[in-house]
Amino acid sequence: PGSPSGHAMGAAGVYYTMVTALLSAAMGKKRSRTLKYWVLWTVLWTGFWAVQVCVCLSRVFIAAHFPHQVIAGVISGMAVAKTFQHIHSIYHASLRQYLGITFFLFSFAMGFYLLLRVLGVDLLWTLERARKWCAHPEWVHIDTTPFASLLRNLGILFGLGLALNSHMYLESCRGKRGRQLPSRLGCVVASLLVLHLFDAFKPPSHMQLLFYILSFCKSAAVPLATVGLIPYCVSQLLATQDKK
């Protein structure tokens, strides 16, 4: 099993960011902490830890991780979220920087993998053991390999860079229309539908190279659609209705 737990780390990082952002907005510019603020603080952090406990228990229950791995995942997820809250340059990164980081991470991972192979270390040894000893070898999926996870993450990073630096995203951010409730609700509903369609698409696993390429493209298409394409289409649709 992976250490620390990726599920626990991801859940902790995402929900920690959401909770702290909501509390910061509730505090306002005056930074005043009223009774309503403390009630919201209690509700949000109680919900946060309830989610973390559920995620950790589920991973331990299905024997995917040991207890110390899920605990380390929660701590590391919160640490990553807290660290990136103070790195403001990520909000203004150019497409060239996104491409450079994506290429660097891929090159570093491949170089490190080849170095370990030269030293006689195979990072995919658990995959071979699982296929050999599992009662149902067909249940061992290729999407659990380190390369599949790497390409999914790189695809998301690449797609996010394309979306944030696209004309569609810049156009959808103009004016106050994108901040209005109808626009946000439309984006949420459309994004959920599109994500459901993406989730239904399963790349063929009989060819590893094709699977990795399609996984990268699928992961890149998700932020490109939800961050760039959908907000642009919703803003254009609302603008057309306003003109009528």
PDB file of C-alpha atoms in Angstrom:
ATOM      1  CA  PRO A   1       0.000   0.000   0.000  1.00  0.00           C
ATOM      2  CA  GLY A   2       1.031   3.559  -0.689  1.00  0.00           C
ATOM      3  CA  SER A   3       2.476   5.613   2.127  1.00  0.00           C
ATOM      4  CA  PRO A   4       1.109   8.094   2.978  1.00  0.00           C
ATOM      5  CA  SER A   5      -2.436   7.390   1.845  1.00  0.00           C
ATOM      6  CA  GLY A   6      -3.255   9.355  -1.299  1.00  0.00           C
ATOM      7  CA  HIS A   7      -6.990   9.314  -0.592  1.00  0.00           C
ATOM      8  CA  ALA A   8      -6.491  10.698   2.918  1.00  0.00           C
ATOM      9  CA  MET A   9      -3.980  13.250   1.681  1.00  0.00           C
ATOM     10  CA  GLY A  10      -6.237  14.437  -1.138  1.00  0.00           C
ATOM     11  CA  ALA A  11      -9.325  14.682   1.054  1.00  0.00           C
ATOM     12  CA  ALA A  12      -7.447  16.562   3.771  1.00  0.00           C
ATOM     13  CA  GLY A  13      -5.845  18.995   1.322  1.00  0.00           C
ATOM     14  CA  VAL A  14      -9.049  19.811  -0.553  1.00  0.00           C
ATOM     15  CA  TYR A  15     -11.327  20.162   2.463  1.00  0.00           C
ATOM     16  CA  TYR A  16      -8.720  22.105   4.459  1.00  0.00           C
ATOM     17  CA  THR A  17      -8.526  24.636   1.629  1.00  0.00           C
ATOM     18  CA  MET A  18     -12.321  24.914   1.439  1.00  0.00           C
ATOM     19  CA  VAL A  19     -12.766  25.312   5.203  1.00  0.00           C
ATOM     20  CA  THR A  20     -10.075  27.966   5.596  1.00  0.00           C
ATOM     21  CA  ALA A  21     -11.378  29.870   2.548  1.00  0.00           C
ATOM     22  CA  LEU A  22     -14.938  29.931   3.918  1.00  0.00           C
ATOM     23  CA  LEU A  23     -13.740  31.053   7.342  1.00  0.00           C
ATOM     24  CA  SER A  24     -11.605  33.787   5.791  1.00  0.00           C
ATOM     25  CA  ALA A  25     -14.597  35.039   3.795  1.00  0.00           C
ATOM     26  CA  ALA A  26     -16.829  34.921   6.880  1.00  0.00           C
ATOM     27  CA  MET A  27     -14.322  36.938   8.872  1.00  0.00           C
ATOM     28  CA  GLY A  28     -14.383  39.762   6.312  1.00  0.00           C
ATOM     29  CA  LYS A  29     -11.967  42.612   5.803  1.00  0.00           C
ATOM     30  CA  LYS A  30     -12.335  43.783   9.395  1.00  0.00           C
ATOM     31  CA  ARG A  31     -11.066  40.381  10.614  1.00  0.00           C
ATOM     32  CA  SER A  32     -13.735  40.380  13.317  1.00  0.00           C
ATOM     33  CA  ARG A  33     -14.716  37.110  15.001  1.00  0.00           C
ATOM     34  CA  THR A  34     -18.348  37.297  16.012  1.00  0.00           C
ATOM     35  CA  LEU A  35     -20.611  34.627  17.468  1.00  0.00           C
ATOM     36  CA  LYS A  36     -21.754  33.640  13.963  1.00  0.00           C
ATOM     37  CA  TYR A  37     -18.140  33.178  12.976  1.00  0.00           C
ATOM     38  CA  TRP A  38     -17.441  30.802  15.862  1.00  0.00           C
ATOM     39  CA  VAL A  39     -20.609  28.824  15.129  1.00  0.00           C
ATOM     40  CA  LEU A  40     -19.513  28.479  11.508  1.00  0.00           C
ATOM     41  CA  TRP A  41     -15.992  27.594  12.677  1.00  0.00           C
ATOM     42  CA  THR A  42     -17.349  24.784  14.847  1.00  0.00           C
ATOM     43  CA  VAL A  43     -19.616  23.402  12.121  1.00  0.00           C
ATOM     44  CA  LEU A  44     -16.962  23.472   9.400  1.00  0.00           C
ATOM     45  CA  TRP A  45     -14.162  21.922  11.414  1.00  0.00           C
ATOM     46  CA  THR A  46     -16.494  19.278  12.830  1.00  0.00           C
ATOM     47  CA  GLY A  47     -17.520  18.387   9.290  1.00  0.00           C
ATOM     48  CA  PHE A  48     -13.887  18.422   8.188  1.00  0.00           C
ATOM     49  CA  TRP A  49     -12.762  15.926  10.800  1.00  0.00           C
ATOM     50  CA  ALA A  50     -15.867  13.786  10.269  1.00  0.00           C
ATOM     51  CA  VAL A  51     -14.959  13.440   6.590  1.00  0.00           C
ATOM     52  CA  GLN A  52     -11.331  12.641   7.415  1.00  0.00           C
ATOM     53  CA  VAL A  53     -12.326   9.950   9.904  1.00  0.00           C
ATOM     54  CA  CYS A  54     -14.690   8.365   7.362  1.00  0.00           C
ATOM     55  CA  VAL A  55     -12.036   8.394   4.637  1.00  0.00           C
ATOM     56  CA  CYS A  56      -9.366   6.945   6.925  1.00  0.00           C
ATOM     57  CA  LEU A  57     -11.622   4.242   8.346  1.00  0.00           C
ATOM     58  CA  SER A  58     -12.781   3.206   4.880  1.00  0.00           C
ATOM     59  CA  ARG A  59      -9.198   2.844   3.616  1.00  0.00           C
ATOM     60  CA  VAL A  60      -8.204   0.795   6.661  1.00  0.00           C
ATOM     61  CA  PHE A  61     -11.402  -1.282   6.520  1.00  0.00           C
ATOM     62  CA  ILE A  62     -10.781  -2.458   2.953  1.00  0.00           C
ATOM     63  CA  ALA A  63      -7.133  -3.190   3.867  1.00  0.00           C
ATOM     64  CA  ALA A  64      -5.807  -0.592   1.427  1.00  0.00           C
ATOM     65  CA  HIS A  65      -3.635   1.090   4.071  1.00  0.00           C
ATOM     66  CA  PHE A  66      -2.339   0.719   7.596  1.00  0.00           C
ATOM     67  CA  PRO A  67      -3.518   3.203  10.273  1.00  0.00           C
ATOM     68  CA  HIS A  68      -0.250   5.127  10.379  1.00  0.00           C
ATOM     69  CA  GLN A  69      -0.412   5.640   6.601  1.00  0.00           C
ATOM     70  CA  VAL A  70      -3.831   7.302   6.629  1.00  0.00           C
ATOM     71  CA  ILE A  71      -2.833   9.474   9.597  1.00  0.00           C
ATOM     72  CA  ALA A  72       0.304  10.532   7.724  1.00  0.00           C
ATOM     73  CA  GLY A  73      -1.874  11.238   4.687  1.00  0.00           C
ATOM     74  CA  VAL A  74      -4.131  13.623   6.606  1.00  0.00           C
ATOM     75  CA  ILE A  75      -1.184  15.469   8.144  1.00  0.00           C
ATOM     76  CA  SER A  76       0.720  15.759   4.859  1.00  0.00           C
ATOM     77  CA  GLY A  77      -2.416  16.872   2.989  1.00  0.00           C
ATOM     78  CA  MET A  78      -3.032  19.695   5.446  1.00  0.00           C
ATOM     79  CA  ALA A  79       0.657  20.647   5.317  1.00  0.00           C
ATOM     80  CA  VAL A  80       0.638  20.856   1.509  1.00  0.00           C
ATOM     81  CA  ALA A  81      -2.550  22.958   1.506  1.00  0.00           C
ATOM     82  CA  LYS A  82      -1.158  25.286   4.164  1.00  0.00           C
ATOM     83  CA  THR A  83       2.128  25.681   2.288  1.00  0.00           C
ATOM     84  CA  PHE A  84       0.546  26.567  -1.047  1.00  0.00           C
ATOM     85  CA  GLN A  85      -1.713  29.143   0.603  1.00  0.00           C
ATOM     86  CA  HIS A  86       1.413  31.275   1.022  1.00  0.00           C
ATOM     87  CA  ILE A  87       2.751  30.743  -2.517  1.00  0.00           C
ATOM     88  CA  HIS A  88       0.876  33.400  -4.484  1.00  0.00           C
ATOM     89  CA  SER A  89       2.889  32.930  -7.675  1.00  0.00           C
ATOM     90  CA  ILE A  90       0.819  29.850  -8.572  1.00  0.00           C
ATOM     91  CA  TYR A  91      -2.180  32.127  -9.220  1.00  0.00           C
ATOM     92  CA  HIS A  92      -0.306  34.026 -11.932  1.00  0.00           C
ATOM     93  CA  ALA A  93       1.666  31.224 -13.598  1.00  0.00           C
ATOM     94  CA  SER A  94       1.904  31.427 -17.377  1.00  0.00           C
ATOM     95  CA  LEU A  95       1.253  28.600 -19.814  1.00  0.00           C
ATOM     96  CA  ARG A  96       4.989  28.330 -20.403  1.00  0.00           C
ATOM     97  CA  GLN A  97       5.557  27.749 -16.693  1.00  0.00           C
ATOM     98  CA  TYR A  98       2.845  25.081 -16.584  1.00  0.00           C
ATOM     99  CA  LEU A  99       4.418  23.319 -19.566  1.00  0.00           C
ATOM    100  CA  GLY A 100       7.872  23.579 -18.032  1.00  0.00           C
ATOM    101  CA  ILE A 101       6.755  22.116 -14.712  1.00  0.00           C
ATOM    102  CA  THR A 102       4.878  19.307 -16.460  1.00  0.00           C
ATOM    103  CA  PHE A 103       7.910  18.413 -18.579  1.00  0.00           C
ATOM    104  CA  PHE A 104      10.261  18.628 -15.590  1.00  0.00           C
ATOM    105  CA  LEU A 105       8.135  16.339 -13.430  1.00  0.00           C
ATOM    106  CA  PHE A 106       7.779  13.784 -16.226  1.00  0.00           C
ATOM    107  CA  SER A 107      11.507  13.859 -17.012  1.00  0.00           C
ATOM    108  CA  PHE A 108      12.467  13.599 -13.351  1.00  0.00           C
ATOM    109  CA  ALA A 109      10.120  10.661 -12.750  1.00  0.00           C
ATOM    110  CA  MET A 110      11.314   8.786 -15.841  1.00  0.00           C
ATOM    111  CA  GLY A 111      14.957   9.472 -15.038  1.00  0.00           C
ATOM    112  CA  PHE A 112      14.538   8.306 -11.456  1.00  0.00           C
ATOM    113  CA  TYR A 113      12.698   5.178 -12.635  1.00  0.00           C
ATOM    114  CA  LEU A 114      15.448   4.309 -15.132  1.00  0.00           C
ATOM    115  CA  LEU A 115      18.106   4.913 -12.475  1.00  0.00           C
ATOM    116  CA  LEU A 116      16.373   2.498 -10.120  1.00  0.00           C
ATOM    117  CA  ARG A 117      16.106  -0.078 -12.910  1.00  0.00           C
ATOM    118  CA  VAL A 118      19.851   0.193 -13.484  1.00  0.00           C
ATOM    119  CA  LEU A 119      20.383  -0.344  -9.753  1.00  0.00           C
ATOM    120  CA  GLY A 120      18.160  -3.422  -9.888  1.00  0.00           C
ATOM    121  CA  VAL A 121      15.069  -1.921  -8.253  1.00  0.00           C
ATOM    122  CA  ASP A 122      11.721  -2.442  -9.987  1.00  0.00           C
ATOM    123  CA  LEU A 123       8.996  -0.045  -8.866  1.00  0.00           C
ATOM    124  CA  LEU A 124       6.349  -2.293 -10.439  1.00  0.00           C
ATOM    125  CA  TRP A 125       7.252  -5.364  -8.401  1.00  0.00           C
ATOM    126  CA  THR A 126       3.943  -5.286  -6.511  1.00  0.00           C
ATOM    127  CA  LEU A 127       2.038  -5.494  -9.807  1.00  0.00           C
ATOM    128  CA  GLU A 128       3.816  -8.706 -10.794  1.00  0.00           C
ATOM    129  CA  ARG A 129       3.265 -10.231  -7.353  1.00  0.00           C
ATOM    130  CA  ALA A 130      -0.416  -9.334  -7.441  1.00  0.00           C
ATOM    131  CA  ARG A 131      -0.924 -10.902 -10.860  1.00  0.00           C
ATOM    132  CA  LYS A 132       0.878 -14.031  -9.717  1.00  0.00           C
ATOM    133  CA  TRP A 133      -0.751 -14.609  -6.344  1.00  0.00           C
ATOM    134  CA  CYS A 134      -4.199 -12.978  -6.506  1.00  0.00           C
ATOM    135  CA  ALA A 135      -7.151 -15.347  -6.837  1.00  0.00           C
ATOM    136  CA  HIS A 136      -8.501 -13.120  -9.627  1.00  0.00           C
ATOM    137  CA  PRO A 137      -5.559 -11.656 -11.586  1.00  0.00           C
ATOM    138  CA  GLU A 138      -7.990  -9.855 -13.911  1.00  0.00           C
ATOM    139  CA  TRP A 139      -8.932  -7.625 -10.990  1.00  0.00           C
ATOM    140  CA  VAL A 140      -5.438  -6.109 -10.960  1.00  0.00           C
ATOM    141  CA  HIS A 141      -5.955  -2.922 -12.977  1.00  0.00           C
ATOM    142  CA  ILE A 142      -3.271  -0.990 -14.793  1.00  0.00           C
ATOM    143  CA  ASP A 143      -4.668   2.301 -13.473  1.00  0.00           C
ATOM    144  CA  THR A 144      -3.215   1.479 -10.036  1.00  0.00           C
ATOM    145  CA  THR A 145       0.377   1.617 -11.294  1.00  0.00           C
ATOM    146  CA  PRO A 146       2.675   4.549 -10.436  1.00  0.00           C
ATOM    147  CA  PHE A 147       2.874   5.607 -14.091  1.00  0.00           C
ATOM    148  CA  ALA A 148      -0.912   5.808 -14.359  1.00  0.00           C
ATOM    149  CA  SER A 149      -1.058   8.069 -11.297  1.00  0.00           C
ATOM    150  CA  LEU A 150       1.820  10.170 -12.618  1.00  0.00           C
ATOM    151  CA  LEU A 151       0.214  10.740 -16.014  1.00  0.00           C
ATOM    152  CA  ARG A 152      -3.166  11.532 -14.458  1.00  0.00           C
ATOM    153  CA  ASN A 153      -1.602  14.208 -12.268  1.00  0.00           C
ATOM    154  CA  LEU A 154       0.499  15.605 -15.118  1.00  0.00           C
ATOM    155  CA  GLY A 155      -2.567  15.667 -17.350  1.00  0.00           C
ATOM    156  CA  ILE A 156      -4.519  17.660 -14.775  1.00  0.00           C
ATOM    157  CA  LEU A 157      -1.629  20.111 -14.370  1.00  0.00           C
ATOM    158  CA  PHE A 158      -1.265  20.506 -18.138  1.00  0.00           C
ATOM    159  CA  GLY A 159      -5.014  20.937 -18.667  1.00  0.00           C
ATOM    160  CA  LEU A 160      -5.260  23.476 -15.858  1.00  0.00           C
ATOM    161  CA  GLY A 161      -2.473  25.509 -17.419  1.00  0.00           C
ATOM    162  CA  LEU A 162      -4.251  25.476 -20.770  1.00  0.00           C
ATOM    163  CA  ALA A 163      -7.571  26.450 -19.197  1.00  0.00           C
ATOM    164  CA  LEU A 164      -6.307  29.310 -17.032  1.00  0.00           C
ATOM    165  CA  ASN A 165      -4.374  30.842 -19.920  1.00  0.00           C
ATOM    166  CA  SER A 166      -7.058  30.343 -22.562  1.00  0.00           C
ATOM    167  CA  HIS A 167      -9.183  33.029 -24.199  1.00  0.00           C
ATOM    168  CA  MET A 168     -12.314  31.241 -22.971  1.00  0.00           C
ATOM    169  CA  TYR A 169     -11.335  31.586 -19.303  1.00  0.00           C
ATOM    170  CA  LEU A 170     -10.331  35.228 -19.641  1.00  0.00           C
ATOM    171  CA  GLU A 171     -13.563  36.020 -21.476  1.00  0.00           C
ATOM    172  CA  SER A 172     -15.710  34.301 -18.827  1.00  0.00           C
ATOM    173  CA  CYS A 173     -14.008  36.275 -16.032  1.00  0.00           C
ATOM    174  CA  ARG A 174     -14.836  39.656 -17.525  1.00  0.00           C
ATOM    175  CA  GLY A 175     -17.551  41.712 -15.868  1.00  0.00           C
ATOM    176  CA  LYS A 176     -19.744  40.736 -12.959  1.00  0.00           C
ATOM    177  CA  ARG A 177     -21.825  38.157 -14.810  1.00  0.00           C
ATOM    178  CA  GLY A 178     -19.489  35.295 -13.925  1.00  0.00           C
ATOM    179  CA  ARG A 179     -19.870  36.040 -10.208  1.00  0.00           C
ATOM    180  CA  GLN A 180     -23.655  36.016 -10.207  1.00  0.00           C
ATOM    181  CA  LEU A 181     -25.624  33.110  -8.764  1.00  0.00           C
ATOM    182  CA  PRO A 182     -27.245  31.915 -12.045  1.00  0.00           C
ATOM    183  CA  SER A 183     -23.839  31.739 -13.704  1.00  0.00           C
ATOM    184  CA  ARG A 184     -22.299  29.785 -10.846  1.00  0.00           C
ATOM    185  CA  LEU A 185     -25.208  27.365 -10.601  1.00  0.00           C
ATOM    186  CA  GLY A 186     -25.106  26.800 -14.345  1.00  0.00           C
ATOM    187  CA  CYS A 187     -21.385  26.058 -14.187  1.00  0.00           C
ATOM    188  CA  VAL A 188     -21.851  23.631 -11.285  1.00  0.00           C
ATOM    189  CA  VAL A 189     -24.654  21.681 -12.986  1.00  0.00           C
ATOM    190  CA  ALA A 190     -22.880  21.549 -16.349  1.00  0.00           C
ATOM    191  CA  SER A 191     -19.586  20.553 -14.723  1.00  0.00           C
ATOM    192  CA  LEU A 192     -21.211  17.676 -12.840  1.00  0.00           C
ATOM    193  CA  LEU A 193     -22.759  16.368 -16.053  1.00  0.00           C
ATOM    194  CA  VAL A 194     -19.492  16.640 -17.971  1.00  0.00           C
ATOM    195  CA  LEU A 195     -17.520  14.991 -15.163  1.00  0.00           C
ATOM    196  CA  HIS A 196     -20.013  12.128 -15.163  1.00  0.00           C
ATOM    197  CA  LEU A 197     -19.385  11.645 -18.886  1.00  0.00           C
ATOM    198  CA  PHE A 198     -15.623  11.718 -18.393  1.00  0.00           C
ATOM    199  CA  ASP A 199     -15.914   9.195 -15.573  1.00  0.00           C
ATOM    200  CA  ALA A 200     -17.890   6.847 -17.823  1.00  0.00           C
ATOM    201  CA  PHE A 201     -15.034   6.784 -20.348  1.00  0.00           C
ATOM    202  CA  LYS A 202     -12.579   3.992 -19.524  1.00  0.00           C
ATOM    203  CA  PRO A 203      -9.385   3.884 -21.604  1.00  0.00           C
ATOM    204  CA  PRO A 204      -8.637   0.416 -23.018  1.00  0.00           C
ATOM    205  CA  SER A 205      -6.147  -1.397 -20.804  1.00  0.00           C
ATOM    206  CA  HIS A 206      -4.985  -4.110 -23.229  1.00  0.00           C
ATOM    207  CA  MET A 207      -2.292  -1.762 -24.602  1.00  0.00           C
ATOM    208  CA  GLN A 208      -0.274   0.010 -21.917  1.00  0.00           C
ATOM    209  CA  LEU A 209       1.048   2.836 -24.106  1.00  0.00           C
ATOM    210  CA  LEU A 210      -2.412   3.642 -25.462  1.00  0.00           C
ATOM    211  CA  PHE A 211      -3.854   3.497 -21.946  1.00  0.00           C
ATOM    212  CA  TYR A 212      -1.274   5.958 -20.599  1.00  0.00           C
ATOM    213  CA  ILE A 213      -1.755   8.377 -23.508  1.00  0.00           C
ATOM    214  CA  LEU A 214      -5.544   8.341 -23.202  1.00  0.00           C
ATOM    215  CA  SER A 215      -5.328   8.704 -19.408  1.00  0.00           C
ATOM    216  CA  PHE A 216      -3.185  11.809 -19.845  1.00  0.00           C
ATOM    217  CA  CYS A 217      -5.573  13.270 -22.437  1.00  0.00           C
ATOM    218  CA  LYS A 218      -8.624  12.472 -20.310  1.00  0.00           C
ATOM    219  CA  SER A 219      -7.087  14.096 -17.234  1.00  0.00           C
ATOM    220  CA  ALA A 220      -6.102  17.169 -19.254  1.00  0.00           C
ATOM    221  CA  ALA A 221      -9.585  17.493 -20.725  1.00  0.00           C
ATOM    222  CA  VAL A 222     -11.287  17.602 -17.306  1.00  0.00           C
ATOM    223  CA  PRO A 223      -9.888  20.974 -16.074  1.00  0.00           C
ATOM    224  CA  LEU A 224      -9.933  22.354 -19.611  1.00  0.00           C
ATOM    225  CA  ALA A 225     -13.674  21.686 -19.789  1.00  0.00           C
ATOM    226  CA  THR A 226     -14.665  22.651 -16.245  1.00  0.00           C
ATOM    227  CA  VAL A 227     -12.420  25.716 -15.896  1.00  0.00           C
ATOM    228  CA  GLY A 228     -12.338  27.043 -19.447  1.00  0.00           C
ATOM    229  CA  LEU A 229     -15.038  25.703 -21.741  1.00  0.00           C
ATOM    230  CA  ILE A 230     -18.072  25.440 -19.435  1.00  0.00           C
ATOM    231  CA  PRO A 231     -17.783  28.905 -17.780  1.00  0.00           C
ATOM    232  CA  TYR A 232     -17.283  30.439 -21.227  1.00  0.00           C
ATOM    233  CA  CYS A 233     -20.362  28.719 -22.679  1.00  0.00           C
ATOM    234  CA  VAL A 234     -22.489  29.634 -19.656  1.00  0.00           C
ATOM    235  CA  SER A 235     -21.388  33.284 -19.757  1.00  0.00           C
ATOM    236  CA  GLN A 236     -22.094  33.492 -23.489  1.00  0.00           C
ATOM    237  CA  LEU A 237     -25.516  31.915 -23.004  1.00  0.00           C
ATOM    238  CA  LEU A 238     -26.447  34.351 -20.230  1.00  0.00           C
ATOM    239  CA  ALA A 239     -25.140  37.273 -22.279  1.00  0.00           C
ATOM    240  CA  THR A 240     -27.345  36.225 -25.193  1.00  0.00           C
ATOM    241  CA  GLN A 241     -30.386  36.042 -22.923  1.00  0.00           C
ATOM    242  CA  ASP A 242     -29.636  39.488 -21.470  1.00  0.00           C
ATOM    243  CA  LYS A 243     -29.547  40.991 -24.964  1.00  0.00           C
ATOM    244  CA  LYS A 244     -32.982  39.549 -25.691  1.00  0.00           C
TER     245      LYS A 244
END
